[in-house]
XYZ file of C-alpha atoms in Angstrom:
426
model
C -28.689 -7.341 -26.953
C -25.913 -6.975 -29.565
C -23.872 -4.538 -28.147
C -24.104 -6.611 -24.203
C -20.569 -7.703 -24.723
C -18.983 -4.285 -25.679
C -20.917 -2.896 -22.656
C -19.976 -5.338 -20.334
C -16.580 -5.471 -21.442
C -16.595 -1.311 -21.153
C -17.556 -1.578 -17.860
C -15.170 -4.179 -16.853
C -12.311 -1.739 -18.124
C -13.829 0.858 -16.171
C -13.481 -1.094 -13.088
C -10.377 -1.896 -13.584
C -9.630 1.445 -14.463
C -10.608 2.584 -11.033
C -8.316 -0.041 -9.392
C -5.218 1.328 -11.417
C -6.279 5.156 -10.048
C -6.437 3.635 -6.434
C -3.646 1.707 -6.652
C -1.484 4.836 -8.514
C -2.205 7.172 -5.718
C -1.514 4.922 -2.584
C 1.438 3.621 -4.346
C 3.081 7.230 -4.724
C 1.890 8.280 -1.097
C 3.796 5.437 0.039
C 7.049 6.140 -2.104
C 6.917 9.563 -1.123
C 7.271 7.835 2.151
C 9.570 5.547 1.324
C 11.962 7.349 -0.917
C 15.099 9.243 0.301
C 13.666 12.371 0.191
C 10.810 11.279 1.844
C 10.145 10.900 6.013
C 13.950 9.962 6.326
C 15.179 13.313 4.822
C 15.393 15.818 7.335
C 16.577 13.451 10.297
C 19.195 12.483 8.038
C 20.007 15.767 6.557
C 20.302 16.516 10.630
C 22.065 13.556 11.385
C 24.498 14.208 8.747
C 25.339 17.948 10.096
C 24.958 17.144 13.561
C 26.313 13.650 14.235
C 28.469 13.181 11.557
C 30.004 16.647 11.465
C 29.364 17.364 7.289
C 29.891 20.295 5.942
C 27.889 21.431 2.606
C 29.892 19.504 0.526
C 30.196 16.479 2.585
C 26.728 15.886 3.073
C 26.301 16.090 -0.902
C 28.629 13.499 -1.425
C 27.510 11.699 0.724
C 23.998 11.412 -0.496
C 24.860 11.145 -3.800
C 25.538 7.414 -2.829
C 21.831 7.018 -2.773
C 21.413 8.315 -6.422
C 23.433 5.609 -7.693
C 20.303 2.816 -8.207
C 17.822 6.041 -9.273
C 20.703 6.488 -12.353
C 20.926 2.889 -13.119
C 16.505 2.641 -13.401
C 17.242 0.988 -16.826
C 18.345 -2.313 -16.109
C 15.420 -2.500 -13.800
C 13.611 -1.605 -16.817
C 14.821 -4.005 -18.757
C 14.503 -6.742 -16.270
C 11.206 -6.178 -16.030
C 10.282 -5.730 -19.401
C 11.636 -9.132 -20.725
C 12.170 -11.470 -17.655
C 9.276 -12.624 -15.853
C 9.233 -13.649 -12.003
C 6.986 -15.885 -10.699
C 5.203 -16.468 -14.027
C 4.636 -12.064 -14.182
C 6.290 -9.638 -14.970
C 5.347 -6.639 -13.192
C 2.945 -7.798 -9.641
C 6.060 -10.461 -8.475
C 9.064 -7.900 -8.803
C 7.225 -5.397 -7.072
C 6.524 -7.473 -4.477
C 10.033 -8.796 -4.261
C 11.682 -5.495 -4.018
C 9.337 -3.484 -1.681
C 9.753 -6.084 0.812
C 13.977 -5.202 0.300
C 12.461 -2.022 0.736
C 11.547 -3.001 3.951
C 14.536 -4.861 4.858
C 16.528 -2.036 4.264
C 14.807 0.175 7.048
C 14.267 -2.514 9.371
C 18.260 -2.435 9.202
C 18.380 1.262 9.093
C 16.246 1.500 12.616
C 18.749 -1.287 14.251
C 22.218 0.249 12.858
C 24.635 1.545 15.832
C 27.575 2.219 13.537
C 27.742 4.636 11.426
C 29.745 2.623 8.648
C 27.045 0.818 8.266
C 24.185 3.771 7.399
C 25.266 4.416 3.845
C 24.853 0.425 3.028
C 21.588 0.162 5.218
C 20.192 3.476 2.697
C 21.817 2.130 -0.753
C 19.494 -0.803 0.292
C 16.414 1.311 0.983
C 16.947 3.249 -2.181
C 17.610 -0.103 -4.594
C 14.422 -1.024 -3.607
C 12.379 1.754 -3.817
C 13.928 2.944 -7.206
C 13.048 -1.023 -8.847
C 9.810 -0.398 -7.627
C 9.577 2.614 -8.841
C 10.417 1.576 -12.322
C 7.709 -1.016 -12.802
C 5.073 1.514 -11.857
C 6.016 3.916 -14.029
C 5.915 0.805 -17.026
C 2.683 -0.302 -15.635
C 1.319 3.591 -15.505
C 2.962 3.737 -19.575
C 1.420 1.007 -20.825
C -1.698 1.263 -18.758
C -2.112 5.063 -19.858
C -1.678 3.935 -23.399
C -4.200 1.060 -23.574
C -6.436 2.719 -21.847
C -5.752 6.679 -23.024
C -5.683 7.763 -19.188
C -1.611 9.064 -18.952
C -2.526 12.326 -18.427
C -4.811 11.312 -15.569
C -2.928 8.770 -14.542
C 0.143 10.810 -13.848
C -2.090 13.213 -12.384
C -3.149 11.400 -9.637
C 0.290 9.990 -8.955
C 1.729 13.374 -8.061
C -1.042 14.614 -6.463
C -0.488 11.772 -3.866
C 3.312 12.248 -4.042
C 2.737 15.775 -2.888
C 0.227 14.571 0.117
C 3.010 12.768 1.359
C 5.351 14.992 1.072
C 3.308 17.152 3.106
C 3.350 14.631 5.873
C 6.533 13.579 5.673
C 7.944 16.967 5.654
C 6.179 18.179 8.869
C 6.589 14.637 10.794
C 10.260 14.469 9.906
C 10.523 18.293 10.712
C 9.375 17.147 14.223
C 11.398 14.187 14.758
C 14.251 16.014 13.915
C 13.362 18.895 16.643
C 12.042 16.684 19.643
C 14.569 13.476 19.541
C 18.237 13.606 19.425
C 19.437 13.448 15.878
C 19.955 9.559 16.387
C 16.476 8.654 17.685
C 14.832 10.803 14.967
C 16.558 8.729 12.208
C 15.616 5.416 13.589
C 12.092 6.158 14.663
C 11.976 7.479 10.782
C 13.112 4.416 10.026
C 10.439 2.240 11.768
C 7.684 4.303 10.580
C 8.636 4.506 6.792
C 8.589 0.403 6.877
C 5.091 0.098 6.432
C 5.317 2.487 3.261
C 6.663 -0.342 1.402
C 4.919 -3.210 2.793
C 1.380 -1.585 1.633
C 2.695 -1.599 -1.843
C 3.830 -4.882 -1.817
C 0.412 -5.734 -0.559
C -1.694 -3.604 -2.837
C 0.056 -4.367 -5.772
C -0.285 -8.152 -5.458
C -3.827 -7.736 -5.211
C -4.931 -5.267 -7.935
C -2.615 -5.781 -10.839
C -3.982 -7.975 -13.324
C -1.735 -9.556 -15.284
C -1.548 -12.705 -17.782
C 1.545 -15.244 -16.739
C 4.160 -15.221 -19.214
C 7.702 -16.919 -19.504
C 10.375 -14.994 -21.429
C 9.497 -15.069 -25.002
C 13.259 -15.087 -27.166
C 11.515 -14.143 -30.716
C 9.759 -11.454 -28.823
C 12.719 -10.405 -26.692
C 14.649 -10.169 -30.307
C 12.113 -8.244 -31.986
C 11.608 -5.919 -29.105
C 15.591 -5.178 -29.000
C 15.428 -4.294 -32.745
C 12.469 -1.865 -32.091
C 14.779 -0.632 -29.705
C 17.535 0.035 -31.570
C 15.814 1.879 -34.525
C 13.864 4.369 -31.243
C 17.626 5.217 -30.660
C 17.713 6.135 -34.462
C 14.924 8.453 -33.960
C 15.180 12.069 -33.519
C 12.391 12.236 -31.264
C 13.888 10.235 -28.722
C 17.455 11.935 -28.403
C 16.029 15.323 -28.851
C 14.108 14.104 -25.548
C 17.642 12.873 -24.285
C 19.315 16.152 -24.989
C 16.652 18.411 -23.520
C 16.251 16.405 -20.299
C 20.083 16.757 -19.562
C 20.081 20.740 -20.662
C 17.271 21.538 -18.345
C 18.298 18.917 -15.659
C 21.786 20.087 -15.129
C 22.231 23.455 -13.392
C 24.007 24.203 -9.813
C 21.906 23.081 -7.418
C 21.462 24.469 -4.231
C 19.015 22.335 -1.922
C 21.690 21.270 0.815
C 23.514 25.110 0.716
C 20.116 26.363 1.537
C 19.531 23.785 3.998
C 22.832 24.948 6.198
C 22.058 28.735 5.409
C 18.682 28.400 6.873
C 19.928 26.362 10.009
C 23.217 28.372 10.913
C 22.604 31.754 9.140
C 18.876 32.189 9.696
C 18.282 29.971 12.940
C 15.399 28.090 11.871
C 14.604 25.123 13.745
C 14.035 21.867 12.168
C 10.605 21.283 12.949
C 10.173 24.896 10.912
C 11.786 23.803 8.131
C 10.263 20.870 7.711
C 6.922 22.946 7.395
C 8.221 24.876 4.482
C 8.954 21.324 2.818
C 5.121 20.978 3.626
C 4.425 24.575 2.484
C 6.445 23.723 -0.837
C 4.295 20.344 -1.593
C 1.147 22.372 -1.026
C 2.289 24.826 -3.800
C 3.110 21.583 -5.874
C -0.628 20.623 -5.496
C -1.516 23.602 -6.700
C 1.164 23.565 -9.904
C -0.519 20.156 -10.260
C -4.068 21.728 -10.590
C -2.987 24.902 -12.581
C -1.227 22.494 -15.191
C -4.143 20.317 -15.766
C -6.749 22.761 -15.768
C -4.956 25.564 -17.968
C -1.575 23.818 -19.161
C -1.973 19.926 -20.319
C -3.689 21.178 -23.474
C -1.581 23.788 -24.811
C 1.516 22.589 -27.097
C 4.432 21.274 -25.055
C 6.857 24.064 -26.898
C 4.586 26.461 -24.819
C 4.581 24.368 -21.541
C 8.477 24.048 -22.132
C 8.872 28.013 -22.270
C 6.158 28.783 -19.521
C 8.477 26.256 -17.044
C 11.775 27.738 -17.728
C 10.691 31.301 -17.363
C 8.581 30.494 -13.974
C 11.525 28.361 -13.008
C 14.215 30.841 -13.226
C 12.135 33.483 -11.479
C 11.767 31.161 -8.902
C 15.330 30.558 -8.404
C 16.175 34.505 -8.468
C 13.710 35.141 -6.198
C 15.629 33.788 -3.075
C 18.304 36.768 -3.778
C 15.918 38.639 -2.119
C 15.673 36.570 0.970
C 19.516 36.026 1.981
C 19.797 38.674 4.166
C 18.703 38.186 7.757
C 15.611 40.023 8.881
C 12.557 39.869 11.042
C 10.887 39.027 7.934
C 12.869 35.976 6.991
C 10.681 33.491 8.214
C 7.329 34.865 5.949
C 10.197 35.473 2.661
C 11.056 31.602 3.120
C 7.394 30.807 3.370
C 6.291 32.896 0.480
C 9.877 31.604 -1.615
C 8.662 27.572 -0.531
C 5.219 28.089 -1.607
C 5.824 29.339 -5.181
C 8.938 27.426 -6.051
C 6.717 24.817 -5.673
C 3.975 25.601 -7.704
C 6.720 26.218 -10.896
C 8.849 23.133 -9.810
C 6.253 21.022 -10.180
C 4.546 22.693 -13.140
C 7.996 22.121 -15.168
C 8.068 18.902 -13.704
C 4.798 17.288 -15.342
C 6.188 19.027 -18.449
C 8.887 17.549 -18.970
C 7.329 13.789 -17.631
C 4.566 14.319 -20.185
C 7.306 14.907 -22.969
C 9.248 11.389 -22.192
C 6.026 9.853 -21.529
C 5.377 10.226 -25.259
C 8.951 9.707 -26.150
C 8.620 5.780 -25.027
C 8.105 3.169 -27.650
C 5.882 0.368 -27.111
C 6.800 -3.351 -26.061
C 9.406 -1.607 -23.851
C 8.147 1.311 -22.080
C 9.685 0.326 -18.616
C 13.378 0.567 -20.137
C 12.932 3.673 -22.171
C 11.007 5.723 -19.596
C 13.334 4.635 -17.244
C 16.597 5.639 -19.221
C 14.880 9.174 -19.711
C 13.982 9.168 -15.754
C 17.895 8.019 -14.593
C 19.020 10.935 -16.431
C 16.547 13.728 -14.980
C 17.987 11.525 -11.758
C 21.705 11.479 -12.656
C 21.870 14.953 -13.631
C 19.656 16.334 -10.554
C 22.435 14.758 -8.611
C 25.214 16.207 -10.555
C 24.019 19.148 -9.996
C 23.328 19.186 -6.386
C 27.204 18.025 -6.198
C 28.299 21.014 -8.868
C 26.400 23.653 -6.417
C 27.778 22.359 -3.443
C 31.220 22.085 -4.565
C 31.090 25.399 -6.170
C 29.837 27.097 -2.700
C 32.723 25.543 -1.119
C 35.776 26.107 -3.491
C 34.755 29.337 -6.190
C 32.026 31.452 -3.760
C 33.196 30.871 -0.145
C 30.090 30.062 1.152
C 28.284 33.082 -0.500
C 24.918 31.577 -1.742
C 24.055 34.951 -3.960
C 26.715 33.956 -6.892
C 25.408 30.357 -6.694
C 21.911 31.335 -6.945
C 22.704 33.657 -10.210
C 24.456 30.935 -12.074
C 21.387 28.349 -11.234
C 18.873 30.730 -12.446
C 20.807 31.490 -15.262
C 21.680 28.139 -16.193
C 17.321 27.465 -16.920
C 16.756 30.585 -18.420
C 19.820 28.870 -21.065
C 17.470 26.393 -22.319
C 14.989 28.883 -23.592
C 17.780 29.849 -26.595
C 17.862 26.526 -27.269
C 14.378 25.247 -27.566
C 13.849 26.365 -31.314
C 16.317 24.487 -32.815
C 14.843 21.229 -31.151
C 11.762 21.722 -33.076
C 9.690 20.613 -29.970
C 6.536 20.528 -31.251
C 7.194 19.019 -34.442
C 8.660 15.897 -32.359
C 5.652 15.388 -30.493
C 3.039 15.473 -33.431
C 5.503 12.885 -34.801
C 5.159 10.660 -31.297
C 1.277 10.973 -31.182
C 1.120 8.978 -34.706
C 3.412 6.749 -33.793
C-alpha cells in the first residue's frame, strides 16, 4: 500500500502524457494547415505568377514578407516565457493568437485588392509563428520533465507531414479547377478552422498552474541566460545552424521551371508536394528506427552527404523528356526522405542546446535562424537565377549542392559530439 501514491501519481503522468501526444499531433496537422507553406501555398504561388505577373525573383521577395515574424520567434519566446496572460503562460497566448490566426484568413478570403494580400498574410503568419513558439516551449519543457523529446518531436512531424500530404494535393486542385483568385480564397476559408481547433484543443488539454510574472525569477532567469550565451555549446549550435541553413535555394526556380519549361499542371505538382511529405514520413521512420541513437556527429555527416546527393540529383532531370514526370516523382520522393532526415537532426541538436527556465526563447532564437537563413537563401537562389545564370537552373543547382557538402569540412573543428555529452549533464 506504500508505493499507492507513486503508482497513482505514475499513472496520472501517463495520462497526461497521452494528452500532450494527442494534442502534439493535431496541433502540427493543423499548422501544417495553417502555415504559409501549408493549403495556401500553391494557390498563392499561382496567384503570384498568374495574377500578379511575378517573375522568379519577384515572387521571392515577395514572400519573404511572410518570413519576417518566423525570424523574430524570440520575442514571442520571451513573452511567453516571463509574462503570463490570463493568469498562464502558455494555454491563454495560444489561444489569443490562433484566433489572429483566424482573423487573418477570414480577411484573406474577403480581400478584393491586391494591396491588401501581403498585410492580410503577415497577419496569418504572426499568428501562426507565436503559436508556434509556445508549442515548441511546451514540447521542450514537456520532453524534459517527462524524458519523451525524442517521441514527442516524433509525433509532431509525423503529423506535419500528413498534412502536408493533404494540403499539397487539395491546394494542387484548387489551383487547377478555380481561377487563380477563387483558389486562394476558398484556401483561405478552409485553412480557418486549422487554427480554431488549436485554440480549442489547447485550452482544454494543457495543464498549467496560474502564475503572475515573478521579477526575482525573471532576474535570475536573464542571468542564466546570459552565461548560456557564454557557453560554447550554444554558439557552436548558432554557427552550425547558419552554415548548414544558408545555401542558394531553389524552391520557387523549380516551381516556374516545372510550370513553363516542363508543362506540369498544378494539380500535378501539388501531388509531388504530397509525394515529397510521404518520403518525409518515411525519413521520419528511418531516423527513429536506425538514426536517433547513433551520435549526432554521425547523424550530422549522414544528412549532409544524403542532402547534397539529393540536390545534384535534379541535374539529371532538367532536360525535357517523356520521362520527366516519373524523374520529378522519383527526385520528390527521396529529397524528402533526406530533407527531413537532416531536419530532425539538426532539431534534436538545438533541442539539447536550450537551457532550462527559458526554453521557449532559446529554441526559438535557434529556430528564427534555421527560418531567417532558409529565407535568405531562397532570395540568394532566386536572385542569382535572375542576374549571374540567366535563368539556367544547372549552375544554381551545383552551387546549392555544393554549398551542404561545405559543412562536412567543417564539422571536426566544432567538436560536435563533445558539445552534446556536455548538454546531456547539464
Amino acid at each position: 500500500m506504500e508505493n499507492t501514491p507513486l503508482v497513482s501519481q505514475q499513472s496520472i503522468n501517463s495520462r497526461y502524457v497521452n494528452h500532450l501526444v494527442f494534442l502534439f499531433g493535431i496541433v502540427y496537422f493543423a499548422q501544417g494547415i495553417a502555415q504559409s507553406g501549408g493549403l495556401i501555398s500553391l494557390p498563392l504561388n499561382y496567384y503570384l505568377k498568374e495574377v500578379m505577373q511575378f517573375n522568379e525573383l519577384g515572387a521571392t521577395h515577395y514572400l519573404a514578407v511572410l518570413a519576417i515574424p518566423w525570424v523574430i520567434k524570440p520575442v514571442y519566446g520571451l513573452v511567453s516565457d516571463f509574462i503570463s496572460l490570463f493568469g498562464y503562460r502558455r494555454k491563454s497566448w495560444l489561444l489569443v493568437l490562433n484566433l489572429f490566426t483566424c482573423i487573418g484568413y477570414f480577411w484573406l478570403a474577403e480581400i478584393a485588392d491586391n494591396d491588401q494580400l501581403i498585410m492580410a498574410l503577415l497577419l496569418t503568419a504572426i499568428g501562426t509563428a507565436a503559436a508556434d513558439v509556445i508549442i515548441d516551449a511546451l514540447m521542450v519543457e514537456n520532453g524534459r520533465k517527462f524524458n519523451m523529446t525524442a517521441q514527442f518531436q516524433a509525433v509532431q512531424w509525423f503529423w506535419l507531414c500528413v498534412a502536408q500530404i493533404v494540403t499539397s494535393i487539395l491546394g494542387g486542385w484548387l489551383a487547377e479547377m478555380a481561377d487563380p483568385g477563387t483558389g486562394l480564397r476558398t484556401a483561405a476559408i478552409i485553412t480557418m478552422a486549422a487554427p480554431a481547433i488549436i485554440a480549442i484543443l489547447s485550452w482544454l488539454i494543457v495543464k498549467e498552474e496560474k502564475t503572475s510574472m515573478d521579477v526575482a525569477s525573471l532576474k535570475a532567469t536573464v542571468a542564466g541566460l546570459r552565461e548560456t550565451f557564454r557557453s560554447r555549446l550554444l554558439w557552436t549550435t548558432i554557427l552550425f545552424l547558419i552554415l548548414w541553413n544558408f545555401s542558394p535555394g531553389f524552391g520557387i526556380p523549380i516551381y516556374y521551371f516545372m510550370t513553363d519549361t516542363l508543362n506540369f499542371s498544378q494539380s500535378f505538382i501539388g501531388h509531388l508536394g504530397a509525394i515529397s511529405s510521404v518520403g518525409s514520413i518515411l525519413g521520419a521512420w528511418l531516423y527513429g528506427k536506425y538514426l536517433s541513437n547513433r551520435s549526432i556527429d554521425f547523424q550530422l555527416v549522414f544528412s549532409i552527404l544524403t542532402s547534397a546527393f539529393s540536390t545534384f540529383s535534379y541535374l539529371g532531370a532538367l532536360t525535357p523528356t517523356s520521362y520527366s514526370s516519373l524523374l520529378f516523382i522519383t527526385l520528390s520522393f527521396f529529397f524528402g526522405i533526406t530533407s527531413m532526415i537532416a531536419l530532425l537532426a539538426i532539431l534534436t541538436l538545438a533541442a539539447r542546446a536550450c537551457p532550462e527556465k527559458a526554453e521557449g526563447f532559446t529554441f526559438a532564437v535557434l529556430m528564427s535562424i534555421i527560418n531567417g537563413c532558409a529565407q535568405l537563401s531562397a532570395m540568394t537562389g532566386s536572385w542569382m537565377l535572375v542576374n549571374w545564370f540567366a535563368g539556367y537552373l544547372a549552375p544554381l543547382i551545383i552551387l546549392s549542392g555544393a554549398a551542404t557538402l561545405f559543412c562536412l569540412f567543417l564539422l571536426p573543428s566544432f567538436k560536435v559530439r563533445k558539445m552534446v555529452v556536455v548538454s546531456e549533464r547539464m
